[in-house]
CSV table of C-alpha atoms in Angstrom, one decimal:
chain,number,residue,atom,x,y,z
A,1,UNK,CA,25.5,-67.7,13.4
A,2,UNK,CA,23.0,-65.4,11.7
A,3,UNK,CA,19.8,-64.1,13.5
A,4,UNK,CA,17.8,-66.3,10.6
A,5,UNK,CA,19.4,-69.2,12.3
A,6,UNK,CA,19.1,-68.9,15.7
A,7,UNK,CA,15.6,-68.6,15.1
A,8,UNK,CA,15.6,-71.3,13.1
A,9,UNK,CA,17.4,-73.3,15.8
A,10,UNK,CA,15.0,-72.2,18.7
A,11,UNK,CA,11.8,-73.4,16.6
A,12,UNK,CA,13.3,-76.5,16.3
A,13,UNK,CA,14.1,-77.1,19.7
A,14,UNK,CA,10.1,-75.7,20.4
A,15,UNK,CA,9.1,-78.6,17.6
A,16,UNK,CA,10.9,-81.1,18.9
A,17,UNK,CA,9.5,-80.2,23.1
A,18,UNK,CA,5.7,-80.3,21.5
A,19,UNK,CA,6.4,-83.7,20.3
A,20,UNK,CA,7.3,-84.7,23.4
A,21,UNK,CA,3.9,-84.2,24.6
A,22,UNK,CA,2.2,-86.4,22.1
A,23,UNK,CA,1.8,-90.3,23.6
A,24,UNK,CA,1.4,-93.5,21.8
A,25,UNK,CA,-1.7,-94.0,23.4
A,26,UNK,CA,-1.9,-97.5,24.4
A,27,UNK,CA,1.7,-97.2,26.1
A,28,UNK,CA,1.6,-93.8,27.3
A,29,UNK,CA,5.2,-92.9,26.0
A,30,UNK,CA,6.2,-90.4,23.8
A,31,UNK,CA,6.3,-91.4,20.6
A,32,UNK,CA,9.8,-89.5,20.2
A,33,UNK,CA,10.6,-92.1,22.7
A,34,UNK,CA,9.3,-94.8,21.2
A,35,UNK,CA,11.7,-93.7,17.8
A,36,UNK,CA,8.3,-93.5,15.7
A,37,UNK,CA,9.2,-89.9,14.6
A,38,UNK,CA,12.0,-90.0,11.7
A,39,UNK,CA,11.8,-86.4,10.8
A,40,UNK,CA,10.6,-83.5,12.8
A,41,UNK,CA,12.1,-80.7,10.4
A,42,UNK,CA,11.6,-76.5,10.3
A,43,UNK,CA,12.5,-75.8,6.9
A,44,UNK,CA,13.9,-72.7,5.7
A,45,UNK,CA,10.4,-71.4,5.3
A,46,UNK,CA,9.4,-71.7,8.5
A,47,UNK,CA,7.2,-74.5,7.3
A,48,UNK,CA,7.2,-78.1,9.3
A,49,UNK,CA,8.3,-81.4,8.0
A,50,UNK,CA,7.1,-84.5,9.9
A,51,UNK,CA,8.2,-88.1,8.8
A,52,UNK,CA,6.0,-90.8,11.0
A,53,UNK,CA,6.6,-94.8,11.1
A,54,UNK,CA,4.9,-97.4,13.0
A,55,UNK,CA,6.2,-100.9,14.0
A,56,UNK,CA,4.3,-102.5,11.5
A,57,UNK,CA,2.7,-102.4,8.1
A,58,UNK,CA,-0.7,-103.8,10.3
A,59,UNK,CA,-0.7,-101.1,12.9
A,60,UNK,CA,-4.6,-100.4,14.1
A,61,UNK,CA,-5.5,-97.4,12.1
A,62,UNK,CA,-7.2,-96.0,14.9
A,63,UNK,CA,-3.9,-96.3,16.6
A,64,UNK,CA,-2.3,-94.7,14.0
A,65,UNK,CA,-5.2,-91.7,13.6
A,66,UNK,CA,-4.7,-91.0,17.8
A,67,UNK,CA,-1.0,-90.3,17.3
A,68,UNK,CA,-1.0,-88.2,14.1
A,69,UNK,CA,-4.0,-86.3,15.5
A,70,UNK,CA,-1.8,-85.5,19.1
A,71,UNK,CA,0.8,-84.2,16.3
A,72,UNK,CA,-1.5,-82.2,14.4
A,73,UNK,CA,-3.0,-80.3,18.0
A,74,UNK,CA,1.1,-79.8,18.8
A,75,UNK,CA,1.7,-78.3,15.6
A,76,UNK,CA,-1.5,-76.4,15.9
A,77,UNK,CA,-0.1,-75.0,19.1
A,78,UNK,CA,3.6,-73.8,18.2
A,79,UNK,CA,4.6,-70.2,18.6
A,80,UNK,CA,4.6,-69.2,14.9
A,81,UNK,CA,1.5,-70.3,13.7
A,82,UNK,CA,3.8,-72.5,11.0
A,83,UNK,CA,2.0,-74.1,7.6
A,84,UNK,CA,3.0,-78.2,8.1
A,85,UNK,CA,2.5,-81.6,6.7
A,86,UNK,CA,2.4,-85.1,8.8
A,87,UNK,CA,3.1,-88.1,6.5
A,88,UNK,CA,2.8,-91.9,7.8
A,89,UNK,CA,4.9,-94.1,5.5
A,90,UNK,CA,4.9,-97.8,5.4
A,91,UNK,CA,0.9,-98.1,6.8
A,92,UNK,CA,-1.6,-100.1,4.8
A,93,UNK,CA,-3.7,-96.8,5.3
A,94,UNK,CA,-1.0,-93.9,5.1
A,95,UNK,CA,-2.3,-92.7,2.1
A,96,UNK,CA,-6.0,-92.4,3.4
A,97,UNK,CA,-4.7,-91.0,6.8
A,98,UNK,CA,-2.5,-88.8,5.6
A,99,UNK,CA,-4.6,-87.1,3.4
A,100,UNK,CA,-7.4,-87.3,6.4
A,101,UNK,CA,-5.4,-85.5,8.7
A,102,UNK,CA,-4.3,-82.8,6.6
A,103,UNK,CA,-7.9,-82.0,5.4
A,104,UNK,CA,-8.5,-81.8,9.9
A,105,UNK,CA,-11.0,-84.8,9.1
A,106,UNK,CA,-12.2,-86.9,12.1
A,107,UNK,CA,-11.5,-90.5,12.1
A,108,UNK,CA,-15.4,-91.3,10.8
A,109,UNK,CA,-15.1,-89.1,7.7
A,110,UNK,CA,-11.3,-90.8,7.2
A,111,UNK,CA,-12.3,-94.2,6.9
A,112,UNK,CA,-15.9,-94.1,6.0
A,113,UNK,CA,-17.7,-97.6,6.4
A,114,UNK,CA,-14.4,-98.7,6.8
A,115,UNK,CA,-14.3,-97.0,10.9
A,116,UNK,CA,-17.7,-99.3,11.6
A,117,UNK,CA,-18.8,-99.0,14.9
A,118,UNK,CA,-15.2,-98.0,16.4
A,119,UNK,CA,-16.2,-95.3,18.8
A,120,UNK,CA,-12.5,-93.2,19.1
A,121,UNK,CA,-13.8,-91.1,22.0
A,122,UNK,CA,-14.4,-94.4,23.6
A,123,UNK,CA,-11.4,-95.6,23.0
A,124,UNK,CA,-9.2,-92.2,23.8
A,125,UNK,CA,-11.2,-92.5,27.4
A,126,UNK,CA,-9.8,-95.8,28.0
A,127,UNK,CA,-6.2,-95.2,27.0
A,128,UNK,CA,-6.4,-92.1,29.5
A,129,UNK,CA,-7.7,-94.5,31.8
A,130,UNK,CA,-5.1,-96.8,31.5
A,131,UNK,CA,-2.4,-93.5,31.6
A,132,UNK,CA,-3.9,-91.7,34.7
A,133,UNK,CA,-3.3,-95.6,36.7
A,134,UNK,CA,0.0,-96.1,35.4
A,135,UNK,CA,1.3,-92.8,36.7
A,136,UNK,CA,-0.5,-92.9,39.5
A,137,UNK,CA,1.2,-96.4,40.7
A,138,UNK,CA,4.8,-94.6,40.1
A,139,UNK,CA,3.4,-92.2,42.6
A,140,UNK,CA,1.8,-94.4,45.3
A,141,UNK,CA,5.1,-96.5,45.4
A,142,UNK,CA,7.9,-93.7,45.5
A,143,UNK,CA,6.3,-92.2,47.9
A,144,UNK,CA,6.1,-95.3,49.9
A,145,UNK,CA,10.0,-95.6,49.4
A,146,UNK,CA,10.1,-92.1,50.9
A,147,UNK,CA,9.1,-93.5,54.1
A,148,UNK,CA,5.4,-92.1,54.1
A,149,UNK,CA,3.0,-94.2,55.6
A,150,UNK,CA,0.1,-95.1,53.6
A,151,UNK,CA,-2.3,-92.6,55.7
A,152,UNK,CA,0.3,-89.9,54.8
A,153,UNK,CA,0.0,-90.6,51.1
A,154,UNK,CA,-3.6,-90.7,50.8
A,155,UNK,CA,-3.8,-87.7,52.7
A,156,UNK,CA,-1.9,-85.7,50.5
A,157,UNK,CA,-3.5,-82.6,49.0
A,158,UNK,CA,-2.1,-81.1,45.5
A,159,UNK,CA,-0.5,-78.7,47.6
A,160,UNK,CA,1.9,-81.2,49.6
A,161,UNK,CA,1.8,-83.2,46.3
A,162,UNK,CA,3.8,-80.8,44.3
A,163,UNK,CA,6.4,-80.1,47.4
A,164,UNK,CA,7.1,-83.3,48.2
A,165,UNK,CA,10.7,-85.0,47.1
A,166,UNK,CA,10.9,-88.1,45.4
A,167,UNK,CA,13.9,-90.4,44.4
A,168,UNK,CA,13.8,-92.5,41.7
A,169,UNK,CA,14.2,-91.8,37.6
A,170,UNK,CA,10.1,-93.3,37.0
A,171,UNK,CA,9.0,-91.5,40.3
A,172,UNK,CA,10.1,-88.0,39.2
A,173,UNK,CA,9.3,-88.4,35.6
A,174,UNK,CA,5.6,-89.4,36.4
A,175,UNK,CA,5.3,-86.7,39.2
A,176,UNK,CA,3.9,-83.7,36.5
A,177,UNK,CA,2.5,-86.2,33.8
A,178,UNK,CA,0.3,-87.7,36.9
A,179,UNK,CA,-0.8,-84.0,38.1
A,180,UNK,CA,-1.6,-83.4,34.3
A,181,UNK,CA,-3.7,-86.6,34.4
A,182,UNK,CA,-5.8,-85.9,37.7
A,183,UNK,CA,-6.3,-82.4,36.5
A,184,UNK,CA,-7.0,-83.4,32.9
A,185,UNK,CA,-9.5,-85.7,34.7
A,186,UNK,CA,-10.7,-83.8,37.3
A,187,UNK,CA,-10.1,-80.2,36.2
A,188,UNK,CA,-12.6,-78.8,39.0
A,189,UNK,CA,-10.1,-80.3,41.9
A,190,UNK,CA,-9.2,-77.5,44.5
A,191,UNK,CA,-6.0,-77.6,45.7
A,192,UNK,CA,-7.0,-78.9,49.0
A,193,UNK,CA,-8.9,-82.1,47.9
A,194,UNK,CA,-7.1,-85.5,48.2
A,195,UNK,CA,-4.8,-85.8,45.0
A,196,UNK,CA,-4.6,-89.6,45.3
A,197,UNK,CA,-8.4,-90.8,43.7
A,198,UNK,CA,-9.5,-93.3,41.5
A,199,UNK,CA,-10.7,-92.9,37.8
A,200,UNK,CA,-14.2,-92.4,39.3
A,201,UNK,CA,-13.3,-90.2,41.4
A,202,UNK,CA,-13.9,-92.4,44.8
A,203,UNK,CA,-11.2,-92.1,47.6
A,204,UNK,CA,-9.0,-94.7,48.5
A,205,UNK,CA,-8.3,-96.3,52.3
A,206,UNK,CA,-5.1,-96.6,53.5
A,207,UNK,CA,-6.2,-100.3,54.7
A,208,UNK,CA,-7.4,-100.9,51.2
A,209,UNK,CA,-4.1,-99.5,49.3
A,210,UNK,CA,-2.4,-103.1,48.9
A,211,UNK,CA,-5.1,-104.9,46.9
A,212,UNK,CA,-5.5,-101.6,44.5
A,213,UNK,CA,-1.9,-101.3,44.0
A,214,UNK,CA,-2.0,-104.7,42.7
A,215,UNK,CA,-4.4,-103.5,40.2
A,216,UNK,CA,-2.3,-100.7,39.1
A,217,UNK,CA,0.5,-103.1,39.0
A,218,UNK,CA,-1.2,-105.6,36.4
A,219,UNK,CA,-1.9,-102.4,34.0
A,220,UNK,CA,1.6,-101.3,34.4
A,221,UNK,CA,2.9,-104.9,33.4
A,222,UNK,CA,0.8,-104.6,30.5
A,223,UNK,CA,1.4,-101.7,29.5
A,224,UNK,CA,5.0,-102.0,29.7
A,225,UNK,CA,4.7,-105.5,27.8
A,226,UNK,CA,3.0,-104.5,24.7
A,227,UNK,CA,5.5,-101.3,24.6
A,228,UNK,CA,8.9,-103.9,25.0
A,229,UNK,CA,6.7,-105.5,22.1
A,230,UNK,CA,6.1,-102.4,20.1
A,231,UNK,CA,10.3,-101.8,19.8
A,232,UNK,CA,11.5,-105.0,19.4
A,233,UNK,CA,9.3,-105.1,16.1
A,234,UNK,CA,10.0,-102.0,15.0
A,235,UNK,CA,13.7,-102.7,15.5
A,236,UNK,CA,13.3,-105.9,13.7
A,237,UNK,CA,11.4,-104.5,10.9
A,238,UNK,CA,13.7,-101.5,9.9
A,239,UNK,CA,17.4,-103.5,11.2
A,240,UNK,CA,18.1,-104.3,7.5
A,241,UNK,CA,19.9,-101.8,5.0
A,242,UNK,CA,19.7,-101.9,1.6
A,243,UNK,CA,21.6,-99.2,-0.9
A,244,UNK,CA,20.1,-97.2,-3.5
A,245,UNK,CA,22.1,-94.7,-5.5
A,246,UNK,CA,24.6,-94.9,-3.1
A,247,UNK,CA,22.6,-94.0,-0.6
A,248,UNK,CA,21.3,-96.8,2.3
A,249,UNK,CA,17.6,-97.6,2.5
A,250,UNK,CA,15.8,-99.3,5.4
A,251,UNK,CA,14.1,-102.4,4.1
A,252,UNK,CA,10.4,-103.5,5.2
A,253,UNK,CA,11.0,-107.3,5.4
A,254,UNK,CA,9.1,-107.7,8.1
A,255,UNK,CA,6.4,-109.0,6.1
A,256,UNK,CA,7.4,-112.3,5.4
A,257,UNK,CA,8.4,-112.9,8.7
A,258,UNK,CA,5.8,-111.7,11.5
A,259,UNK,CA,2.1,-112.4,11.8
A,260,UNK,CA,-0.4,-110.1,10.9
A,261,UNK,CA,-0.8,-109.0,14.9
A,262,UNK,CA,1.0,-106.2,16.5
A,263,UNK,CA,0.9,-103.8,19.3
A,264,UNK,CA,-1.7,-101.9,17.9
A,265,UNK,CA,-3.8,-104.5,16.1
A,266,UNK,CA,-5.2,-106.5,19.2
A,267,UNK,CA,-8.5,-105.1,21.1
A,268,UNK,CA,-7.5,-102.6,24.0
A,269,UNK,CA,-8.4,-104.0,27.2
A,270,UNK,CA,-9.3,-102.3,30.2
């Protein structure tokens, strides 16, 4: 393999890593994860190719803005500095977002009239809300299944935090996304301050760590419903094949089939 193709091969892997990092932001999972990137391509130039698809032809646009925005701060952040172009397909507003996001225009001078009073700094606060909880539980409850009393938990400083072990796929695979959350949050925090707070930055009691995991636990469930939600119709709305030239085609036929309503389209709630 020639030089020109290793390197080639290592920016891809680098592309594919940044990626990673960008969330749906309602379900705090990767959109990689979520199968809503189709193409994430370093082309011979060194340029970027990104193909995007939501679940549905109705996704909220301000949904849709968050995500291709995360992408655009990832590219913005690989090694070589590459040239790139994001395209939504199949979205009642691709064309407006698309060309949006590739002029760096916020979501206001996007959509015009058409944003109203949506208030995207407002809304980004309460999808980080909703993240920072939903790790957090993973936290609170493998630790509990280590054996640590609740004291010990809420205890913990950021320094005991990042030696302790854990068990459990969720458990380790929240343990850095929730330290990036509470930092994010809370960049100030010294490494000797409780690590376990709320969104407001209050302390929690041991005797008072039952009722407010069963808070975390209703944002989780949703959270985890509108995600189960968010695949099925995607796998619904691209499980067809049609063929062109020989070639096979995804159908949208979701259309006649599926309510206006997805995922994205329904009011964010707390």
């Amino acid at each position: 393999m020639s030089a020109q193709a290793d390197l080639r091969g290592d920016r891809q892997s680098e592309l594919w890593r940044s990626l990673e990092g960008v969330n749906d932001p309602e379900l705090d999972e990767p959109v990689t994860e979520m199968g809503f990137v189709e193409r994430a391509e370093v082309l011979a130039d060194g340029s970027v190719a990104i193909d995007f698809r939501l679940p549905t032809y109705w996704c909220s646009p301000n949904f849709a803005f968050l995500m291709l925005d995360g992408m655009r701060q990832a590219l913005d952040a690989l090694s070589w500095s590459p040239a790139y172009r994001i395209r939504l397909h199949d979205h009642m507003f691709a064309e407006e977002v698309n060309r949006g996001v590739e002029a760096g225009k916020t979501f206001g001078q996007i959509f015009g009239e058409l944003a109203g009073d949506e208030d995207i700094a407002g809304l980004r606060e309460t999808f980080a809300r909703k993240a920072y909880l939903r790790r957090q539980e993973a936290m609170l409850l493998g630790l509990r299944k280590q054996g640590l009393t609740d004291r010990e938990i809420l205890g913990m400083d950021l320094l005991a935090y990042d030696t302790a072990r854990l068990e459990g796929e969720e458990a380790i695979k929240q343990k850095p996304r929730y330290r990036e959350a509470l930092l994010l949050r809370w960049p100030g925090r010294r490494p000797t301050e409780p690590v376990f707070i709320t969104w407001e930055g209050s302390p929690i009691p041991p005797e008072a760590l039952g009722a407010y995991l069963a808070e975390l636990r209703s944002v989780r469930i949703n959270m985890e419903f509108n995600g189960a939600l968010c695949r099925g119709l995607k796998t619904t709305r691209y499980k067809e094949l049609e063929v062109v030239d020989g070639e096979p085609t995804l159908v949208d036929f979701i259309l006649d089939r599926v309510a206006p309503r997805d995922c994205a389209s329904r009011p964010a709630h707390s």
